[in-house]
PDB file of C-alpha atoms and ligand atoms in Angstrom:
ATOM      1  CA  MET A   1      -0.186   0.095  -0.013  1.00  0.00           C
ATOM      2  CA  VAL A   2       1.288   3.478  -0.748  1.00  0.00           C
ATOM      3  CA  PRO A   3       1.491   5.358   2.330  1.00  0.00           C
ATOM      4  CA  ALA A   4      -0.764   8.592   2.735  1.00  0.00           C
ATOM      5  CA  GLY A   5       1.177  11.662   1.570  1.00  0.00           C
ATOM      6  CA  ALA A   6       3.480   9.757  -0.498  1.00  0.00           C
ATOM      7  CA  LYS A   7       2.209  11.537  -3.660  1.00  0.00           C
ATOM      8  CA  GLY A   8       3.810  14.920  -3.688  1.00  0.00           C
ATOM      9  CA  PRO A   9       2.197  18.042  -4.910  1.00  0.00           C
ATOM     10  CA  THR A  10       4.087  17.935  -8.187  1.00  0.00           C
ATOM     11  CA  THR A  11       2.810  14.475  -8.968  1.00  0.00           C
ATOM     12  CA  ALA A  12      -0.649  15.547  -8.162  1.00  0.00           C
ATOM     13  CA  LEU A  13      -0.488  18.496 -10.259  1.00  0.00           C
ATOM     14  CA  SER A  14       0.965  16.610 -13.239  1.00  0.00           C
ATOM     15  CA  SER A  15      -1.555  14.023 -13.084  1.00  0.00           C
ATOM     16  CA  THR A  16      -4.444  16.643 -12.936  1.00  0.00           C
ATOM     17  CA  VAL A  17      -2.641  18.337 -16.176  1.00  0.00           C
ATOM     18  CA  ALA A  18      -2.357  14.941 -17.879  1.00  0.00           C
ATOM     19  CA  ARG A  19      -6.126  14.189 -17.308  1.00  0.00           C
ATOM     20  CA  LEU A  20      -7.071  17.667 -18.578  1.00  0.00           C
ATOM     21  CA  LEU A  21      -4.769  17.246 -21.693  1.00  0.00           C
ATOM     22  CA  LEU A  22      -6.367  13.921 -22.297  1.00  0.00           C
ATOM     23  CA  ALA A  23      -9.929  15.223 -21.965  1.00  0.00           C
ATOM     24  CA  ALA A  24      -9.060  17.999 -24.462  1.00  0.00           C
ATOM     25  CA  VAL A  25      -7.671  15.643 -27.074  1.00  0.00           C
ATOM     26  CA  VAL A  26     -10.578  13.386 -26.833  1.00  0.00           C
ATOM     27  CA  ALA A  27     -13.131  16.437 -27.053  1.00  0.00           C
ATOM     28  CA  VAL A  28     -11.349  17.744 -30.171  1.00  0.00           C
ATOM     29  CA  PHE A  29     -10.295  14.656 -31.995  1.00  0.00           C
ATOM     30  CA  GLY A  30     -12.013  11.520 -30.669  1.00  0.00           C
ATOM     31  CA  VAL A  31     -15.423  12.093 -29.297  1.00  0.00           C
ATOM     32  CA  THR A  32     -17.624  12.376 -32.498  1.00  0.00           C
ATOM     33  CA  GLN A  33     -16.183   9.255 -34.015  1.00  0.00           C
ATOM     34  CA  LEU A  34     -16.044   7.256 -30.903  1.00  0.00           C
ATOM     35  CA  GLY A  35     -19.583   8.175 -30.081  1.00  0.00           C
ATOM     36  CA  ALA A  36     -20.574   7.246 -33.548  1.00  0.00           C
ATOM     37  CA  GLN A  37     -18.769   3.774 -33.195  1.00  0.00           C
ATOM     38  CA  VAL A  38     -19.916   3.033 -29.763  1.00  0.00           C
ATOM     39  CA  SER A  39     -23.533   4.298 -29.269  1.00  0.00           C
ATOM     40  CA  ARG A  40     -25.243   4.734 -32.556  1.00  0.00           C
ATOM     41  CA  PRO A  41     -26.661   1.789 -34.844  1.00  0.00           C
ATOM     42  CA  GLU A  42     -24.966   1.643 -38.119  1.00  0.00           C
ATOM     43  CA  PRO A  43     -27.064   3.358 -41.032  1.00  0.00           C
ATOM     44  CA  THR A  44     -29.017   1.249 -43.493  1.00  0.00           C
ATOM     45  CA  TYR A  45     -26.695   0.013 -46.061  1.00  0.00           C
ATOM     46  CA  GLU A  46     -27.588   1.498 -49.463  1.00  0.00           C
ATOM     47  CA  GLY A  47     -24.484   0.656 -51.335  1.00  0.00           C
ATOM     48  CA  ASP A  48     -24.032  -1.583 -54.549  1.00  0.00           C
ATOM     49  CA  ASP A  49     -22.263  -4.519 -52.780  1.00  0.00           C
ATOM     50  CA  ARG A  50     -25.244  -6.818 -52.345  1.00  0.00           C
ATOM     51  CA  ILE A  51     -24.077 -10.062 -50.849  1.00  0.00           C
ATOM     52  CA  GLU A  52     -27.039 -12.055 -52.308  1.00  0.00           C
ATOM     53  CA  GLU A  53     -25.532 -11.214 -55.701  1.00  0.00           C
ATOM     54  CA  TRP A  54     -22.170 -12.668 -54.896  1.00  0.00           C
ATOM     55  CA  SER A  55     -20.772 -15.804 -56.675  1.00  0.00           C
ATOM     56  CA  GLY A  56     -17.457 -17.735 -56.155  1.00  0.00           C
ATOM     57  CA  ARG A  57     -16.899 -16.286 -52.895  1.00  0.00           C
ATOM     58  CA  ARG A  58     -16.070 -17.754 -49.520  1.00  0.00           C
ATOM     59  CA  ILE A  59     -18.715 -17.286 -46.641  1.00  0.00           C
ATOM     60  CA  LEU A  60     -18.119 -18.483 -43.044  1.00  0.00           C
ATOM     61  CA  VAL A  61     -21.026 -18.971 -40.640  1.00  0.00           C
ATOM     62  CA  VAL A  62     -20.133 -19.364 -37.009  1.00  0.00           C
ATOM     63  CA  THR A  63     -23.195 -20.498 -34.928  1.00  0.00           C
ATOM     64  CA  PRO A  64     -23.841 -21.458 -31.297  1.00  0.00           C
ATOM     65  CA  HIS A  65     -26.215 -24.318 -32.032  1.00  0.00           C
ATOM     66  CA  PRO A  66     -26.962 -26.245 -35.009  1.00  0.00           C
ATOM     67  CA  ASP A  67     -30.233 -24.341 -36.019  1.00  0.00           C
ATOM     68  CA  ASP A  68     -29.460 -20.680 -35.152  1.00  0.00           C
ATOM     69  CA  GLU A  69     -28.091 -19.932 -38.610  1.00  0.00           C
ATOM     70  CA  THR A  70     -30.924 -21.854 -40.324  1.00  0.00           C
ATOM     71  CA  PHE A  71     -33.604 -19.966 -38.505  1.00  0.00           C
ATOM     72  CA  THR A  72     -32.067 -16.565 -39.208  1.00  0.00           C
ATOM     73  CA  SER A  73     -30.089 -16.795 -42.221  1.00  0.00           C
ATOM     74  CA  GLY A  74     -31.201 -19.984 -44.162  1.00  0.00           C
ATOM     75  CA  GLY A  75     -32.847 -17.989 -47.107  1.00  0.00           C
ATOM     76  CA  THR A  76     -29.591 -15.984 -47.530  1.00  0.00           C
ATOM     77  CA  LEU A  77     -27.529 -18.932 -47.298  1.00  0.00           C
ATOM     78  CA  ALA A  78     -29.618 -20.876 -49.908  1.00  0.00           C
ATOM     79  CA  ILE A  79     -29.217 -18.119 -52.253  1.00  0.00           C
ATOM     80  CA  LEU A  80     -25.454 -17.929 -51.751  1.00  0.00           C
ATOM     81  CA  ALA A  81     -25.177 -21.678 -52.180  1.00  0.00           C
ATOM     82  CA  ALA A  82     -27.194 -21.554 -55.305  1.00  0.00           C
ATOM     83  CA  ASN A  83     -24.953 -18.733 -56.724  1.00  0.00           C
ATOM     84  CA  GLY A  84     -21.884 -20.943 -56.362  1.00  0.00           C
ATOM     85  CA  ASN A  85     -20.385 -19.582 -53.287  1.00  0.00           C
ATOM     86  CA  ASP A  86     -18.236 -21.807 -50.845  1.00  0.00           C
ATOM     87  CA  ILE A  87     -20.161 -22.012 -47.641  1.00  0.00           C
ATOM     88  CA  GLN A  88     -18.576 -23.422 -44.295  1.00  0.00           C
ATOM     89  CA  VAL A  89     -20.472 -23.788 -41.074  1.00  0.00           C
ATOM     90  CA  VAL A  90     -18.640 -23.706 -37.648  1.00  0.00           C
ATOM     91  CA  VAL A  91     -20.904 -24.912 -34.864  1.00  0.00           C
ATOM     92  CA  TYR A  92     -19.840 -24.277 -31.286  1.00  0.00           C
ATOM     93  CA  THR A  93     -21.947 -26.760 -29.494  1.00  0.00           C
ATOM     94  CA  THR A  94     -23.440 -30.246 -30.121  1.00  0.00           C
ATOM     95  CA  ASP A  95     -26.703 -28.976 -28.838  1.00  0.00           C
ATOM     96  CA  ASN A  96     -27.002 -32.013 -26.640  1.00  0.00           C
ATOM     97  CA  ALA A  97     -29.065 -30.745 -23.807  1.00  0.00           C
ATOM     98  CA  GLY A  98     -32.323 -29.068 -25.249  1.00  0.00           C
ATOM     99  CA  SER A  99     -34.848 -31.813 -24.725  1.00  0.00           C
ATOM    100  CA  ARG A 100     -37.480 -32.544 -21.949  1.00  0.00           C
ATOM    101  CA  ASP A 101     -37.870 -36.267 -23.000  1.00  0.00           C
ATOM    102  CA  PRO A 102     -37.318 -38.457 -20.049  1.00  0.00           C
ATOM    103  CA  SER A 103     -35.771 -41.227 -22.018  1.00  0.00           C
ATOM    104  CA  MET A 104     -33.211 -38.866 -23.889  1.00  0.00           C
ATOM    105  CA  THR A 105     -29.448 -39.099 -23.328  1.00  0.00           C
ATOM    106  CA  LYS A 106     -26.901 -36.295 -24.163  1.00  0.00           C
ATOM    107  CA  ASP A 107     -25.247 -38.816 -26.510  1.00  0.00           C
ATOM    108  CA  ARG A 108     -28.362 -39.689 -28.400  1.00  0.00           C
ATOM    109  CA  LEU A 109     -29.441 -35.948 -28.710  1.00  0.00           C
ATOM    110  CA  LYS A 110     -26.133 -34.997 -30.106  1.00  0.00           C
ATOM    111  CA  ALA A 111     -26.454 -37.644 -32.838  1.00  0.00           C
ATOM    112  CA  ILE A 112     -29.952 -36.434 -33.633  1.00  0.00           C
ATOM    113  CA  ARG A 113     -28.938 -32.824 -33.820  1.00  0.00           C
ATOM    114  CA  ARG A 114     -25.990 -33.383 -35.966  1.00  0.00           C
ATOM    115  CA  ALA A 115     -28.127 -35.486 -38.349  1.00  0.00           C
ATOM    116  CA  GLU A 116     -30.735 -32.596 -38.283  1.00  0.00           C
ATOM    117  CA  GLU A 117     -28.005 -30.149 -38.964  1.00  0.00           C
ATOM    118  CA  GLU A 118     -26.506 -32.021 -41.849  1.00  0.00           C
ATOM    119  CA  GLU A 119     -30.128 -32.404 -43.460  1.00  0.00           C
ATOM    120  CA  ALA A 120     -30.795 -28.818 -43.041  1.00  0.00           C
ATOM    121  CA  CYS A 121     -27.565 -27.748 -44.709  1.00  0.00           C
ATOM    122  CA  ARG A 122     -28.213 -30.302 -47.489  1.00  0.00           C
ATOM    123  CA  ILE A 123     -31.571 -28.657 -48.130  1.00  0.00           C
ATOM    124  CA  LEU A 124     -29.827 -25.197 -48.299  1.00  0.00           C
ATOM    125  CA  GLY A 125     -27.132 -26.500 -50.555  1.00  0.00           C
ATOM    126  CA  ILE A 126     -24.289 -26.912 -48.184  1.00  0.00           C
ATOM    127  CA  PRO A 127     -22.525 -30.180 -48.051  1.00  0.00           C
ATOM    128  CA  LYS A 128     -22.189 -31.815 -44.702  1.00  0.00           C
ATOM    129  CA  GLU A 129     -18.419 -31.990 -45.283  1.00  0.00           C
ATOM    130  CA  ASN A 130     -18.545 -28.253 -44.822  1.00  0.00           C
ATOM    131  CA  ILE A 131     -19.630 -28.378 -41.412  1.00  0.00           C
ATOM    132  CA  VAL A 132     -17.119 -27.971 -38.534  1.00  0.00           C
ATOM    133  CA  TRP A 133     -18.065 -29.137 -35.105  1.00  0.00           C
ATOM    134  CA  LEU A 134     -16.373 -27.705 -32.310  1.00  0.00           C
ATOM    135  CA  GLY A 135     -18.152 -30.211 -30.024  1.00  0.00           C
ATOM    136  CA  HIS A 136     -18.793 -28.226 -26.831  1.00  0.00           C
ATOM    137  CA  ASP A 137     -21.587 -29.241 -24.565  1.00  0.00           C
ATOM    138  CA  ASP A 138     -24.929 -27.323 -25.077  1.00  0.00           C
ATOM    139  CA  GLY A 139     -25.524 -24.525 -22.593  1.00  0.00           C
ATOM    140  CA  MET A 140     -21.918 -24.767 -21.280  1.00  0.00           C
ATOM    141  CA  LEU A 141     -20.027 -22.409 -23.727  1.00  0.00           C
ATOM    142  CA  GLU A 142     -19.395 -19.932 -21.134  1.00  0.00           C
ATOM    143  CA  TYR A 143     -17.410 -22.506 -19.007  1.00  0.00           C
ATOM    144  CA  VAL A 144     -15.086 -23.430 -21.763  1.00  0.00           C
ATOM    145  CA  ASP A 145     -11.629 -21.756 -21.597  1.00  0.00           C
ATOM    146  CA  ARG A 146     -12.193 -18.553 -23.388  1.00  0.00           C
ATOM    147  CA  ARG A 147      -8.676 -18.281 -24.834  1.00  0.00           C
ATOM    148  CA  GLU A 148      -8.862 -21.774 -26.259  1.00  0.00           C
ATOM    149  CA  LEU A 149     -12.208 -21.064 -27.608  1.00  0.00           C
ATOM    150  CA  THR A 150     -10.982 -17.826 -29.252  1.00  0.00           C
ATOM    151  CA  ARG A 151      -8.193 -19.738 -30.732  1.00  0.00           C
ATOM    152  CA  GLN A 152     -10.340 -22.560 -32.127  1.00  0.00           C
ATOM    153  CA  VAL A 153     -12.401 -19.930 -34.005  1.00  0.00           C
ATOM    154  CA  ALA A 154      -9.544 -17.815 -35.031  1.00  0.00           C
ATOM    155  CA  ARG A 155      -8.063 -20.951 -36.392  1.00  0.00           C
ATOM    156  CA  GLU A 156     -11.238 -21.683 -38.519  1.00  0.00           C
ATOM    157  CA  ILE A 157     -11.102 -18.058 -39.761  1.00  0.00           C
ATOM    158  CA  ARG A 158      -7.439 -18.120 -40.754  1.00  0.00           C
ATOM    159  CA  ARG A 159      -7.981 -21.772 -42.495  1.00  0.00           C
ATOM    160  CA  PHE A 160     -11.162 -20.781 -44.603  1.00  0.00           C
ATOM    161  CA  ARG A 161     -10.192 -17.001 -45.132  1.00  0.00           C
ATOM    162  CA  PRO A 162     -13.854 -15.891 -45.750  1.00  0.00           C
ATOM    163  CA  ASP A 163     -15.038 -12.933 -47.539  1.00  0.00           C
ATOM    164  CA  ALA A 164     -17.898 -12.593 -45.341  1.00  0.00           C
ATOM    165  CA  LEU A 165     -18.778 -13.990 -41.968  1.00  0.00           C
ATOM    166  CA  PHE A 166     -22.203 -14.584 -40.434  1.00  0.00           C
ATOM    167  CA  SER A 167     -22.720 -14.975 -36.638  1.00  0.00           C
ATOM    168  CA  VAL A 168     -24.756 -13.855 -33.729  1.00  0.00           C
ATOM    169  CA  ASP A 169     -24.866 -10.088 -32.931  1.00  0.00           C
ATOM    170  CA  PRO A 170     -23.273  -9.457 -29.634  1.00  0.00           C
ATOM    171  CA  GLY A 171     -25.340  -7.377 -27.059  1.00  0.00           C
ATOM    172  CA  SER A 172     -28.631  -7.592 -28.774  1.00  0.00           C
ATOM    173  CA  PRO A 173     -31.676  -8.000 -26.482  1.00  0.00           C
ATOM    174  CA  TYR A 174     -32.037 -11.530 -27.539  1.00  0.00           C
ATOM    175  CA  GLU A 175     -28.722 -12.022 -26.126  1.00  0.00           C
ATOM    176  CA  GLN A 176     -29.510 -10.300 -22.865  1.00  0.00           C
ATOM    177  CA  TYR A 177     -32.359 -12.545 -22.395  1.00  0.00           C
ATOM    178  CA  HIS A 178     -31.473 -15.784 -24.135  1.00  0.00           C
ATOM    179  CA  LYS A 179     -29.073 -18.648 -23.674  1.00  0.00           C
ATOM    180  CA  SER A 180     -25.389 -18.414 -22.353  1.00  0.00           C
ATOM    181  CA  ASP A 181     -24.253 -20.137 -25.727  1.00  0.00           C
ATOM    182  CA  HIS A 182     -25.557 -17.094 -27.732  1.00  0.00           C
ATOM    183  CA  ARG A 183     -24.035 -14.640 -25.328  1.00  0.00           C
ATOM    184  CA  SER A 184     -20.886 -16.318 -25.260  1.00  0.00           C
ATOM    185  CA  GLY A 185     -20.809 -17.299 -28.852  1.00  0.00           C
ATOM    186  CA  ALA A 186     -21.293 -13.808 -30.063  1.00  0.00           C
ATOM    187  CA  ILE A 187     -18.571 -12.416 -28.142  1.00  0.00           C
ATOM    188  CA  ILE A 188     -16.068 -15.202 -28.783  1.00  0.00           C
ATOM    189  CA  THR A 189     -16.771 -14.756 -32.515  1.00  0.00           C
ATOM    190  CA  VAL A 190     -15.946 -11.084 -32.804  1.00  0.00           C
ATOM    191  CA  ASP A 191     -12.964 -11.610 -30.492  1.00  0.00           C
ATOM    192  CA  ALA A 192     -11.843 -14.485 -32.925  1.00  0.00           C
ATOM    193  CA  ILE A 193     -12.284 -12.129 -35.982  1.00  0.00           C
ATOM    194  CA  ARG A 194      -9.739  -9.799 -34.233  1.00  0.00           C
ATOM    195  CA  ALA A 195      -7.436 -12.622 -33.237  1.00  0.00           C
ATOM    196  CA  ALA A 196      -7.470 -13.919 -36.720  1.00  0.00           C
ATOM    197  CA  ARG A 197      -6.376 -10.466 -38.015  1.00  0.00           C
ATOM    198  CA  TRP A 198      -3.492  -9.847 -35.883  1.00  0.00           C
ATOM    199  CA  ARG A 199      -0.776 -12.289 -36.289  1.00  0.00           C
ATOM    200  CA  LEU A 200       0.587 -12.148 -32.762  1.00  0.00           C
ATOM    201  CA  TYR A 201      -2.651 -12.656 -30.843  1.00  0.00           C
ATOM    202  CA  PHE A 202      -1.913 -16.401 -31.318  1.00  0.00           C
ATOM    203  CA  PRO A 203       1.438 -16.741 -33.041  1.00  0.00           C
ATOM    204  CA  GLU A 204       1.286 -20.432 -32.580  1.00  0.00           C
ATOM    205  CA  LEU A 205      -1.431 -20.281 -35.323  1.00  0.00           C
ATOM    206  CA  GLU A 206       1.006 -18.955 -37.748  1.00  0.00           C
ATOM    207  CA  ALA A 207       3.452 -21.795 -36.766  1.00  0.00           C
ATOM    208  CA  GLU A 208       0.689 -24.289 -37.617  1.00  0.00           C
ATOM    209  CA  GLY A 209       0.405 -22.616 -41.094  1.00  0.00           C
ATOM    210  CA  PHE A 210      -2.596 -20.362 -40.652  1.00  0.00           C
ATOM    211  CA  GLU A 211      -1.576 -16.961 -41.814  1.00  0.00           C
ATOM    212  CA  ALA A 212      -3.404 -13.927 -40.310  1.00  0.00           C
ATOM    213  CA  TRP A 213      -6.660 -13.093 -42.157  1.00  0.00           C
ATOM    214  CA  SER A 214      -8.953  -9.954 -42.020  1.00  0.00           C
ATOM    215  CA  VAL A 215     -12.654 -10.613 -42.375  1.00  0.00           C
ATOM    216  CA  PRO A 216     -13.711  -7.731 -44.508  1.00  0.00           C
ATOM    217  CA  LEU A 217     -17.523  -8.014 -43.873  1.00  0.00           C
ATOM    218  CA  VAL A 218     -19.610  -9.393 -41.142  1.00  0.00           C
ATOM    219  CA  PHE A 219     -23.387 -10.070 -41.175  1.00  0.00           C
ATOM    220  CA  PHE A 220     -24.975 -10.299 -37.615  1.00  0.00           C
ATOM    221  CA  TYR A 221     -28.202 -12.294 -37.081  1.00  0.00           C
ATOM    222  CA  TYR A 222     -30.476 -12.003 -34.086  1.00  0.00           C
ATOM    223  CA  SER A 223     -29.631  -8.287 -34.269  1.00  0.00           C
ATOM    224  CA  ALA A 224     -31.545  -5.546 -32.511  1.00  0.00           C
ATOM    225  CA  ASN A 225     -29.994  -3.141 -35.105  1.00  0.00           C
ATOM    226  CA  PRO A 226     -30.368  -4.479 -38.347  1.00  0.00           C
ATOM    227  CA  ASN A 227     -29.399  -2.388 -41.499  1.00  0.00           C
ATOM    228  CA  TYR A 228     -29.553  -4.871 -44.207  1.00  0.00           C
ATOM    229  CA  THR A 229     -32.417  -6.600 -45.642  1.00  0.00           C
ATOM    230  CA  VAL A 230     -32.386  -9.675 -48.015  1.00  0.00           C
ATOM    231  CA  ASP A 231     -35.407 -10.579 -49.924  1.00  0.00           C
ATOM    232  CA  ILE A 232     -35.599 -14.372 -49.743  1.00  0.00           C
ATOM    233  CA  THR A 233     -39.058 -14.774 -51.174  1.00  0.00           C
ATOM    234  CA  GLU A 234     -37.789 -17.233 -53.941  1.00  0.00           C
ATOM    235  CA  VAL A 235     -36.255 -19.611 -51.381  1.00  0.00           C
ATOM    236  CA  ALA A 236     -38.768 -19.096 -48.554  1.00  0.00           C
ATOM    237  CA  GLU A 237     -40.131 -22.556 -48.849  1.00  0.00           C
ATOM    238  CA  THR A 238     -36.527 -23.995 -48.892  1.00  0.00           C
ATOM    239  CA  LYS A 239     -35.697 -22.248 -45.785  1.00  0.00           C
ATOM    240  CA  ALA A 240     -38.906 -23.374 -44.201  1.00  0.00           C
ATOM    241  CA  ARG A 241     -37.974 -27.053 -45.064  1.00  0.00           C
ATOM    242  CA  ALA A 242     -34.449 -26.577 -43.770  1.00  0.00           C
ATOM    243  CA  SER A 243     -35.809 -25.060 -40.513  1.00  0.00           C
ATOM    244  CA  ALA A 244     -38.099 -27.920 -40.071  1.00  0.00           C
ATOM    245  CA  ALA A 245     -35.368 -30.423 -40.598  1.00  0.00           C
ATOM    246  CA  HIS A 246     -34.466 -29.452 -36.867  1.00  0.00           C
ATOM    247  CA  ILE A 247     -37.487 -31.140 -35.784  1.00  0.00           C
ATOM    248  CA  SER A 248     -36.363 -32.296 -32.485  1.00  0.00           C
ATOM    249  CA  GLN A 249     -36.423 -28.470 -31.467  1.00  0.00           C
ATOM    250  CA  PHE A 250     -40.239 -28.160 -32.098  1.00  0.00           C
ATOM    251  CA  GLY A 251     -43.386 -28.723 -30.284  1.00  0.00           C
ATOM    252  CA  SER A 252     -44.098 -32.153 -28.801  1.00  0.00           C
ATOM    253  CA  MET A 253     -40.837 -33.527 -30.151  1.00  0.00           C
ATOM    254  CA  VAL A 254     -39.064 -31.476 -27.450  1.00  0.00           C
ATOM    255  CA  ASP A 255     -41.100 -33.404 -24.771  1.00  0.00           C
ATOM    256  CA  ARG A 256     -40.972 -36.783 -26.458  1.00  0.00           C
ATOM    257  CA  TYR A 257     -38.814 -37.612 -29.435  1.00  0.00           C
ATOM    258  CA  ASP A 258     -40.760 -39.846 -31.768  1.00  0.00           C
ATOM    259  CA  PRO A 259     -38.655 -41.066 -34.789  1.00  0.00           C
ATOM    260  CA  ALA A 260     -41.779 -42.445 -36.380  1.00  0.00           C
ATOM    261  CA  ALA A 261     -43.353 -39.051 -36.547  1.00  0.00           C
ATOM    262  CA  VAL A 262     -40.205 -37.116 -37.927  1.00  0.00           C
ATOM    263  CA  ASP A 263     -41.543 -36.985 -41.677  1.00  0.00           C
ATOM    264  CA  GLU A 264     -44.956 -35.930 -41.077  1.00  0.00           C
ATOM    265  CA  GLN A 265     -43.920 -33.380 -38.390  1.00  0.00           C
ATOM    266  CA  ARG A 266     -41.358 -31.886 -40.538  1.00  0.00           C
ATOM    267  CA  LYS A 267     -43.920 -31.224 -43.306  1.00  0.00           C
ATOM    268  CA  GLU A 268     -46.450 -29.662 -40.751  1.00  0.00           C
ATOM    269  CA  TRP A 269     -43.807 -27.373 -39.248  1.00  0.00           C
ATOM    270  CA  ALA A 270     -42.464 -26.433 -42.749  1.00  0.00           C
ATOM    271  CA  ALA A 271     -45.876 -25.067 -43.570  1.00  0.00           C
ATOM    272  CA  ARG A 272     -46.309 -23.403 -40.104  1.00  0.00           C
ATOM    273  CA  LEU A 273     -42.839 -21.657 -40.337  1.00  0.00           C
ATOM    274  CA  LEU A 274     -43.443 -20.535 -43.919  1.00  0.00           C
ATOM    275  CA  ALA A 275     -46.761 -18.947 -42.691  1.00  0.00           C
ATOM    276  CA  ARG A 276     -44.866 -17.286 -39.892  1.00  0.00           C
ATOM    277  CA  ALA A 277     -42.074 -15.929 -42.003  1.00  0.00           C
ATOM    278  CA  GLU A 278     -41.084 -12.258 -41.618  1.00  0.00           C
ATOM    279  CA  ARG A 279     -42.471 -10.185 -44.341  1.00  0.00           C
ATOM    280  CA  GLU A 280     -42.140  -6.803 -45.675  1.00  0.00           C
ATOM    281  CA  ASN A 281     -44.346  -5.438 -48.393  1.00  0.00           C
ATOM    282  CA  GLY A 282     -45.483  -8.884 -49.100  1.00  0.00           C
ATOM    283  CA  ARG A 283     -41.906 -10.165 -49.593  1.00  0.00           C
ATOM    284  CA  VAL A 284     -40.333 -12.729 -47.265  1.00  0.00           C
ATOM    285  CA  VAL A 285     -37.126 -11.313 -45.726  1.00  0.00           C
ATOM    286  CA  GLU A 286     -34.175 -11.758 -43.582  1.00  0.00           C
ATOM    287  CA  ARG A 287     -32.572  -8.847 -41.657  1.00  0.00           C
ATOM    288  CA  PHE A 288     -28.963  -8.563 -40.621  1.00  0.00           C
ATOM    289  CA  ARG A 289     -26.634  -5.936 -39.150  1.00  0.00           C
ATOM    290  CA  ARG A 290     -24.059  -5.564 -41.925  1.00  0.00           C
ATOM    291  CA  SER A 291     -20.801  -4.178 -40.430  1.00  0.00           C
ATOM    292  CA  THR A 292     -17.340  -3.566 -41.763  1.00  0.00           C
ATOM    293  CA  ALA A 293     -16.134  -2.498 -38.209  1.00  0.00           C
ATOM    294  CA  TYR A 294     -14.615  -5.703 -37.037  1.00  0.00           C
TER     295      TYR A 294
HETATM  296 ZN1   ZN B   1     -29.316 -21.237 -30.401  1.00  0.00          ZN
END
């Protein structure tokens, strides 16, 4: 502990001067830009670079559970796949805890959810070989070593070198009230984007052969501040079928998983999901926060 009175008048004076100087510098140079970055939603994107028109590019999706990306971005991903883009999906967890079925086990649910994700991706036009499972337990992402988790995702970013990345928007109301995996996954993804960009964050990745990579463009789903809308009307039915492939997440299947009812339930839920799809001026849409700030 520093004894009382150890700080002399000269030190106190210079520290006050330093604080005043810093405040002046921030006021003159930083506050407008900083304020815009921190507190204001990014404006609606009105440029010409429409991702739904891309072809031959690399798209990385980083999702907490095998279904979040289908429900939020399935239409956009179906368009991107049809346009000949290379899409890779990294899934943080196995989703092996979200069932109330008294006879369900974690291992069985893990296998069910894996098969469902593979089927959903197949419907969207993404081969199952393009799914990378990080394999963490459902609901437990916050208890995984964060440094290791960030390195895992940074490694995948550096391996795949995407032109655009889709993930959960950190800090949206959905995150505030929803699952730990969403909160944690959202933050880890943006930290990993940064760690992928700066070679000295994880020098060992470079030693493994994964060079630094700057992700130029990020699309956040589950966003409270969307600024980019994709018209998915033409693939809305495809998205509904892909979403319904995750049938163990719906209705009575959560309480009692019945393999014999899978096909019929998928059809029913696909129709229901299509009817409920978000619309704007009669068109089915998906909304994202498009950002180049990461
Ligand atoms: Zn989820």
